[in-house]
Every structure is written in structure tokens, then in C-alpha cells.
Short mmCIF file of C-alpha atoms in Angstrom, two decimals:
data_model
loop_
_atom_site.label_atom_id
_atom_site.label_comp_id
_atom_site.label_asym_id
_atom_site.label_seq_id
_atom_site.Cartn_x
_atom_site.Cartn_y
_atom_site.Cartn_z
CA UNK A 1 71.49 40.83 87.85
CA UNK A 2 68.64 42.05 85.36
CA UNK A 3 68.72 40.94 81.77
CA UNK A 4 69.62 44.32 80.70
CA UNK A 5 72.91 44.51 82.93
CA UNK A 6 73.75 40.90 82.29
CA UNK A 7 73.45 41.73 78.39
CA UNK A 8 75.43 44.97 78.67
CA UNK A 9 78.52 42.80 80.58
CA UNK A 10 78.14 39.95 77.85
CA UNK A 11 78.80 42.56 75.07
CA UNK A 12 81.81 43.89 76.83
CA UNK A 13 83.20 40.72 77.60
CA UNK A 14 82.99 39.62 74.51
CA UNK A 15 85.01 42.46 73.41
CA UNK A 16 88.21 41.39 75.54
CA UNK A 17 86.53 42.92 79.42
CA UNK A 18 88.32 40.26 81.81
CA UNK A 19 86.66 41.94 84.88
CA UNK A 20 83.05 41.63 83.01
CA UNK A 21 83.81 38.11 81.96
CA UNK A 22 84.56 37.31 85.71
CA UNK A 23 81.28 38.70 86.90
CA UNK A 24 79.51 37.08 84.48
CA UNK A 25 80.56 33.29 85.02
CA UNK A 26 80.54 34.16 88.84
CA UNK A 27 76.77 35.24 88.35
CA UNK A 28 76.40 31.49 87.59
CA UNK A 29 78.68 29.83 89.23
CA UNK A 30 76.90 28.37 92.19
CA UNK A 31 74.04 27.40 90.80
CA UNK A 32 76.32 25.25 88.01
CA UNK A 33 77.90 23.42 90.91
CA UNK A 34 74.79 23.08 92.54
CA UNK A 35 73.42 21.37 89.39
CA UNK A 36 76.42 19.53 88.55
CA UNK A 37 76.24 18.46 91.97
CA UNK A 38 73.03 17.18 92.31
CA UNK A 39 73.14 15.52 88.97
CA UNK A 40 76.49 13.48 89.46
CA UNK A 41 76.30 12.80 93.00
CA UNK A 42 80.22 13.52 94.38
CA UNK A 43 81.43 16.64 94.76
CA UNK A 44 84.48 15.72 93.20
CA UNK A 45 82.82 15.24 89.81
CA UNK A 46 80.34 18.10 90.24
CA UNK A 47 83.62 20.19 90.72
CA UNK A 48 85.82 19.03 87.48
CA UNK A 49 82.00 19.30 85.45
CA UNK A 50 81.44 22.47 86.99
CA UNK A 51 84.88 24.31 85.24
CA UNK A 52 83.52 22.46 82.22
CA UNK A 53 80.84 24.05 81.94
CA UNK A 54 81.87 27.30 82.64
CA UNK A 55 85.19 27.19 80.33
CA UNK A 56 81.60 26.00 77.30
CA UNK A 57 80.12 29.08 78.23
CA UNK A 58 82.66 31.35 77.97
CA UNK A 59 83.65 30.19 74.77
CA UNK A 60 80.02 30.05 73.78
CA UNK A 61 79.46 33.67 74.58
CA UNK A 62 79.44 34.99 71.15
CA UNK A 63 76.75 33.18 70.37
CA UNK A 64 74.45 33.99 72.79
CA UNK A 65 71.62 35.66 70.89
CA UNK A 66 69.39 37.00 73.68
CA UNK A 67 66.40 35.80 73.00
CA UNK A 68 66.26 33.86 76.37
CA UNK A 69 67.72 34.73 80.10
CA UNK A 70 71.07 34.56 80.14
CA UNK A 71 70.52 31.86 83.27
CA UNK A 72 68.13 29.60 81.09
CA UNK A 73 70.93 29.59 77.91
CA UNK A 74 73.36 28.56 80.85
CA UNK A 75 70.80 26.10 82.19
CA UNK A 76 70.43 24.39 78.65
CA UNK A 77 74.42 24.36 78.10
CA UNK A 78 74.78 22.66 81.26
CA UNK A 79 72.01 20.57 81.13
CA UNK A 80 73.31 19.06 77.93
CA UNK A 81 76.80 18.68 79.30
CA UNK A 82 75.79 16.69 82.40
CA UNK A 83 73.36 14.81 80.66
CA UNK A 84 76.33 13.18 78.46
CA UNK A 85 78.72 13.61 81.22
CA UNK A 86 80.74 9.69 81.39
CA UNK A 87 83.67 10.74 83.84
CA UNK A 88 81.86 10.52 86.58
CA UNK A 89 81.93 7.45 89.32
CA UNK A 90 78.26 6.90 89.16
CA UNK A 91 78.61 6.62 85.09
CA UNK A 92 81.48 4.04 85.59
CA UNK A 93 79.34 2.41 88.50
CA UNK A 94 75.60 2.81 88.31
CA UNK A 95 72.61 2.65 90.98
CA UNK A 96 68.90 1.69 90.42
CA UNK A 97 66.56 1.70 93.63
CA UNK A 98 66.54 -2.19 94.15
CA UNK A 99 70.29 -2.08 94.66
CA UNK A 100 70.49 0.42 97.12
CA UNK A 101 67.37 -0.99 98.59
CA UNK A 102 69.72 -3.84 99.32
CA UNK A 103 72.67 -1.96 100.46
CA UNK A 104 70.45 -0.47 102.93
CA UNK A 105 68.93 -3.74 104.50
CA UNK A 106 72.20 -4.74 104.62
CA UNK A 107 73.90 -1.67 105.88
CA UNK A 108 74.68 -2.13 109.21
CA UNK A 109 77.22 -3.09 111.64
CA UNK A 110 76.89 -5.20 115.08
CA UNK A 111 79.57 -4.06 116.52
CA UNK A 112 80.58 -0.36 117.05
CA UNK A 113 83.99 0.69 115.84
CA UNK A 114 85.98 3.34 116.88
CA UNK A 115 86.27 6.69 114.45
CA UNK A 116 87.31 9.84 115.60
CA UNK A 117 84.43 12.89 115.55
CA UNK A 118 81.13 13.95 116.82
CA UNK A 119 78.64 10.90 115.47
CA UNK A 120 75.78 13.74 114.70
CA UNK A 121 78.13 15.67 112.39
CA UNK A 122 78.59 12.42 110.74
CA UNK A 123 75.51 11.60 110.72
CA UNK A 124 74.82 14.72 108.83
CA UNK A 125 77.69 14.01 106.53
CA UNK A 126 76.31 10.72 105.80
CA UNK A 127 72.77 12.22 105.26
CA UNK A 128 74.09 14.76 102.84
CA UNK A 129 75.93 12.52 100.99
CA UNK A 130 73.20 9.65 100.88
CA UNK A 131 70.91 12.16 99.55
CA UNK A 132 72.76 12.79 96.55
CA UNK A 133 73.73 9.50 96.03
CA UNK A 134 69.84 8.67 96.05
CA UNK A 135 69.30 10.74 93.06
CA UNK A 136 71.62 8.59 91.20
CA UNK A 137 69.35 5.87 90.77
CA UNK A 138 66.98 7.99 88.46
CA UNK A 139 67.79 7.31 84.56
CA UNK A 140 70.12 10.79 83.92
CA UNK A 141 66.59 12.36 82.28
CA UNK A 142 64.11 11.62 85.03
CA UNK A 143 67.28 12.61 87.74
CA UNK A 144 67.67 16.12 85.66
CA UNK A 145 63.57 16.72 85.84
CA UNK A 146 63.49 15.59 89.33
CA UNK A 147 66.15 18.07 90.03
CA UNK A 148 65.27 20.45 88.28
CA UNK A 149 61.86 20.71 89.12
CA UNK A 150 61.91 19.27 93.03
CA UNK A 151 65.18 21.47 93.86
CA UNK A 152 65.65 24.50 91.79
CA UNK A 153 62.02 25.00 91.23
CA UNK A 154 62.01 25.63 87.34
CA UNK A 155 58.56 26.23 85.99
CA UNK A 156 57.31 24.06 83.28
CA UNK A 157 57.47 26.87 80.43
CA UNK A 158 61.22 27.53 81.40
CA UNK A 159 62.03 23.61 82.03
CA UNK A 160 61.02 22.74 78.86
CA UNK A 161 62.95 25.38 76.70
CA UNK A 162 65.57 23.76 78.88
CA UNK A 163 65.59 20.52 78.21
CA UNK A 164 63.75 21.00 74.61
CA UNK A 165 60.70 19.14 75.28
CA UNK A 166 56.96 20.24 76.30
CA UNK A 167 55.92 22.08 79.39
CA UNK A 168 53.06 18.50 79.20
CA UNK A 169 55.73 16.18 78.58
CA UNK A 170 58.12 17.51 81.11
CA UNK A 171 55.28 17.63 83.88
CA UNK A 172 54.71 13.90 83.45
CA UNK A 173 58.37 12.89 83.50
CA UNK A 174 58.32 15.10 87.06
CA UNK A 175 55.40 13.42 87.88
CA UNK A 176 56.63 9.79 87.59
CA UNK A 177 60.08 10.97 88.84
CA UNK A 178 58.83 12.12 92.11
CA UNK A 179 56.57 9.05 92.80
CA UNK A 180 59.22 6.80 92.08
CA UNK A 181 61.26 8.77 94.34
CA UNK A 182 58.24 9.02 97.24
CA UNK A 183 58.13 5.31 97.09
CA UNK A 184 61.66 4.54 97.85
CA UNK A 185 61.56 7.49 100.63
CA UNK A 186 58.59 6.00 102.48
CA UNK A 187 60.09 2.75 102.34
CA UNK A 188 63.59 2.88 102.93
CA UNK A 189 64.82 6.25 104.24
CA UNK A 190 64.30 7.62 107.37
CA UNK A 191 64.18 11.00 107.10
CA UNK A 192 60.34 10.54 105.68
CA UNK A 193 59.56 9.54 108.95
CA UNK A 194 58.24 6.27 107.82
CA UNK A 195 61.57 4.48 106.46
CA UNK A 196 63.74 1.86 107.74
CA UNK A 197 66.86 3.30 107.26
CA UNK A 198 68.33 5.68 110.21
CA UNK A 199 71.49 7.73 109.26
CA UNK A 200 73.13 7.80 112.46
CA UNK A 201 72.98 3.91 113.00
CA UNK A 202 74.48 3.76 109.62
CA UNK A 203 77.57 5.76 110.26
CA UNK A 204 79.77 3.09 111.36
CA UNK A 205 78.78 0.79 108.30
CA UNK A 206 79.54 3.84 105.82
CA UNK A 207 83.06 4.39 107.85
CA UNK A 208 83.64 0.84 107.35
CA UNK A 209 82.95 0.99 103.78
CA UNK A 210 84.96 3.97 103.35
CA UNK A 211 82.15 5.88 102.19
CA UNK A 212 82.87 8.26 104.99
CA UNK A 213 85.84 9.68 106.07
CA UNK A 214 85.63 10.91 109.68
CA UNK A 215 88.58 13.29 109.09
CA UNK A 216 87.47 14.38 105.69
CA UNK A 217 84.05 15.71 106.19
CA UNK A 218 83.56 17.55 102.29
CA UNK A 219 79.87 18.68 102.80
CA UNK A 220 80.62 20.37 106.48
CA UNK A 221 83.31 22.01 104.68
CA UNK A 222 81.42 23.49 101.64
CA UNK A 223 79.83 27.20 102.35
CA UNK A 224 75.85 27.02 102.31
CA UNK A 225 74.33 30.12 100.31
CA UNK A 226 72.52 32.73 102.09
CA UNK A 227 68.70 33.00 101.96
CA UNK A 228 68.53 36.00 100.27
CA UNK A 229 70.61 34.67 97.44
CA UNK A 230 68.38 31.53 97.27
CA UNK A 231 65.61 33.45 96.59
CA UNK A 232 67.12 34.31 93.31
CA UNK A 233 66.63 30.84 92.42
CA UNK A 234 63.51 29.87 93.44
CA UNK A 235 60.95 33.06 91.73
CA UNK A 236 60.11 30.67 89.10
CA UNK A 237 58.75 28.26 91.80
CA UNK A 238 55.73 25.86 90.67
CA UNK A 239 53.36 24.33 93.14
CA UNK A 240 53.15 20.75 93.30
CA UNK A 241 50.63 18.69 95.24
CA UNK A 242 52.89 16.21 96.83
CA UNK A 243 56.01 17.86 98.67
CA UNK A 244 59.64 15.51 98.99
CA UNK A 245 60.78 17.74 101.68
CA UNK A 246 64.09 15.82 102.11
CA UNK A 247 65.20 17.10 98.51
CA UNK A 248 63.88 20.58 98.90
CA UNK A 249 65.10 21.22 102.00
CA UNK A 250 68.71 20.51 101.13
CA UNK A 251 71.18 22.94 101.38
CA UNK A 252 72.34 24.70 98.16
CA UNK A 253 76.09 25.65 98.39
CA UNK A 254 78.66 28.34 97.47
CA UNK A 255 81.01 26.85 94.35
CA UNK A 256 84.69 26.45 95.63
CA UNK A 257 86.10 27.67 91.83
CA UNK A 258 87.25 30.76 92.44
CA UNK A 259 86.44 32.24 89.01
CA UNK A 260 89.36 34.79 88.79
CA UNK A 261 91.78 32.53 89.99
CA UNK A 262 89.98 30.11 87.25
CA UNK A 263 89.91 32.88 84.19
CA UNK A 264 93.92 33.53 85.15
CA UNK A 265 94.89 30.08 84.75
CA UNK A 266 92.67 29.29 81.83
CA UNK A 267 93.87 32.58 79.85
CA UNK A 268 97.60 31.72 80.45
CA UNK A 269 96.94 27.80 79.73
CA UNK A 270 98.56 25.93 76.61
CA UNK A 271 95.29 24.49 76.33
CA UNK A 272 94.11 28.67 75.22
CA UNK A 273 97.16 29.33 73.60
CA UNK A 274 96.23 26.57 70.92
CA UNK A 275 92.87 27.40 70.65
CA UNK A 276 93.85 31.08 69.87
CA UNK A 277 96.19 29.96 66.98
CA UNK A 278 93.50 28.44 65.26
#
């Protein structure tokens, strides 16, 4: 939507417009989970932070003073929110490259054991979810840059009113992010055609470990977002010498909240019939 609509549906959802307030948060909806996503590395947690976010911006509506996109004043809520986030697994259970350095050396089985499916859909389970649990080794600022800048394409003007710091200091943050990120790629992972790791030899270790669960696929089963809506989020793209294809070329995915269902059950909540009395 332009800024004008957008504006225009704000005003009348702030006036008590259900319909406009459900075309509002589902104007940002995938792109939250997308974030939320990326940033806490389950989908699971980017889920439950996902309704979070959008229950803070619907409350936050009001004060919305339009001086800014309505996307970037959404970007900054939910930037801040993830960046505190501590429910998440990887918050309760950190990574840092040299550990899952070693958990990739060590990441394989001998023997193969039986698991029911196809072994290249699980191999691009595995790859999906690896992926994302990559990020999580990047401290939650450099991971949010990375991310930011690597996968959503957010010029350095917009990032930093985003994350309230300069368009310089944001740049070098990218900059180190991405060749920490590079380095790990080239050495460990596969799909950089120089690493040593190889997703589909590392399926059976990952069913083993329960990291994957052959009848339980969740990234097969989450809807990938057209091209045409992608372009949406990429017109603020900025050019950067050295390309991470496996990040950028990752699939961006339709939100499973559905936000009507979500503004029914919110409305109607005891949680809204407290806040209301106050």
C-alpha cells in the first residue's frame, strides 16, 4: 500500500474500524514473521514473537506520528522487541561459530538408519533449518544487521533510523557481520561450494539428534511468498561487493497467524478486557 492509503486506514482504525485494523497488521504480517524468524532461529519462537509484535503495534497505533513509513515504525517496534526477546531456545541455549564448527566435524553417522521420507526433501529441511540456526551465532546486533541488510535489503539511511544508529556505523557492523559470516561459509558449509559440511550426508545425524523430524517437516509446510510480493521488500535494495548467496537466496514465507482469526480472539480475550478497564 502507499503511505497515503496506509495513513488513511491507520486513522480509521484507530477510530474503532476492525476491518481497517485487519488490513493493516496483515500489510505487515509476513514480513514480521519473516524477521522474527530469521532473528530467533525456530519457527516456533518466530511464531509466539510474531503475535507479539503485532498485538505492540496495534496498541501502539495512536502514536504513530507519520513522520516515517508506516513499515520502517513497524521495523523499529519489532526490531526492539526481538532484540530483547529471552523466550526463545537459542536465548536459553546459545551458539557462537566455534561450537557449531564442532558440531559439524562431528556431525555424522557411520551407519545409515532407517527414517521414513524422500532423503532430498530432508535434506532441504535440514538446509533450511541449518541456515537459520547459522544466524544464531551472530551477537543479537550483528545477527539483526546481517539480516537486515543481507536478507531484506534495507538501505543504510532506512537501517539506521531503524536501529537508531548511523547509516557509517551500521555499514561497518554489516561489514564485519558478513565477513564473519563468509568465513564460516567457506569453511564449513557446503552450500558455498567450498565447505566441508554436505546437508544430505547430515540428515541421518540430525534425525538422530532429533533435530529433524521426518514426519514433521515445518519449513515444507510453510507457504513461500510470491515474487511479485517480494519485490515489495526488496526496492530499498543496496549493492554490496561481496554476495552470501545462501542467505539471500532463502525463501521468505507467508505468516501462518491468520490476523482476523488473531484480532477476534484478542478483542474477546480477558487479557483486553483488563486492559480496557484501565
Amino acid at each position: 500500500m502507499e503511505n497515503k492509503e496506509i495513513n488513511e486506514l491507520i486513522d480509521s482504525a484507530i477510530e474503532g474500524n476492525s476491518k481497517d485494523l485487519e488490513l493493516i497488521l496483515s500489510e505487515v504480517n509476513d514480513f514480521v514473521f519473516n524477521l522474527s524468524l530469521r532473528m530467533l532461529g525456530t519457527i516456533h519462537d518466530a511464531e509466539d514473537a510474531t503475535q507479539d509484535i503485532l498485538i505492540k503495534v496495534m496498541l501502539n497505533l495512536a502514536s504513530f506520528k507519520k513522520l516515517s513509513s508506516f513499515k520502517t515504525w513497524v521495523y523499529r517496534i519489532a526490531v526492539n522487541y526481538l532484540l530483547d526477546y529471552k523466550k526463545s531456545m537459542f536465548y536459553k541455549y546459545p551458539l557462537s561459530f566455534e561450537y557449531y564448527a564442532d558440531d559439524i566435524k562431528a556431525g555424522y553417522v557411520d551407519d545409515e538408519i532407517i527414517f521414513e521420507g524422500d532423503k532430498n526433501e530432508l535434506s532441504k529441511e535440514l538446509k533450511l533449518s541449518c541456515t537459520n540456526v547459522m544466524l544464531q551465532c551472530l551477537d543479537a546486533k550483528s545477527r539483526c544487521v546481517f539480516i537486515i541488510g543481507t536478507m531484506f535489503g534495507v538501505d543504510s539511511k532506512i537501517a539506521g533510523e531503524i536501529l537508531d544508529m548511523t547509516p557509517e556505523n551500521y555499514r561497518q557492523i554489516l561489514h564485519r557481520s558478513r565477513k564473519k559470516m563468509s568465513k564460516f561459509l567457506s569453511e564449513y558449509c557446503g552450500l558455498s561450494k567450498t565447505g566441508c559440511c554436505n546437508c544430505e550426508r547430515r540428515v541421518g545425524y540430525a534425525v538422530k539428534q532429533h533435530r529433524l523430524n521426518p514426519k514433521d517437516l515445518e519449513y515444507s509446510r510453510l507457504e513461500t511468498l510470491s515474487e511479485d510480493i517480494l519485490e515489495d521488500y526488496m526496492k530499498s535494495m543496496e549493492v554490496f561487493d561481496e554476495k552470501i548467496s545462501v542467505f539471500e537466496d532463502l525463501p521468505k514465507y507467508n505468516s501462518n497467524i491468520d490476523v482476523k482469526s488473531f484480532i477476534t480472539d484478542l478483542v474477546t480475550s480477558k487479557h483486553m478486557k483488563k486492559i480496557k478497564e484501565y
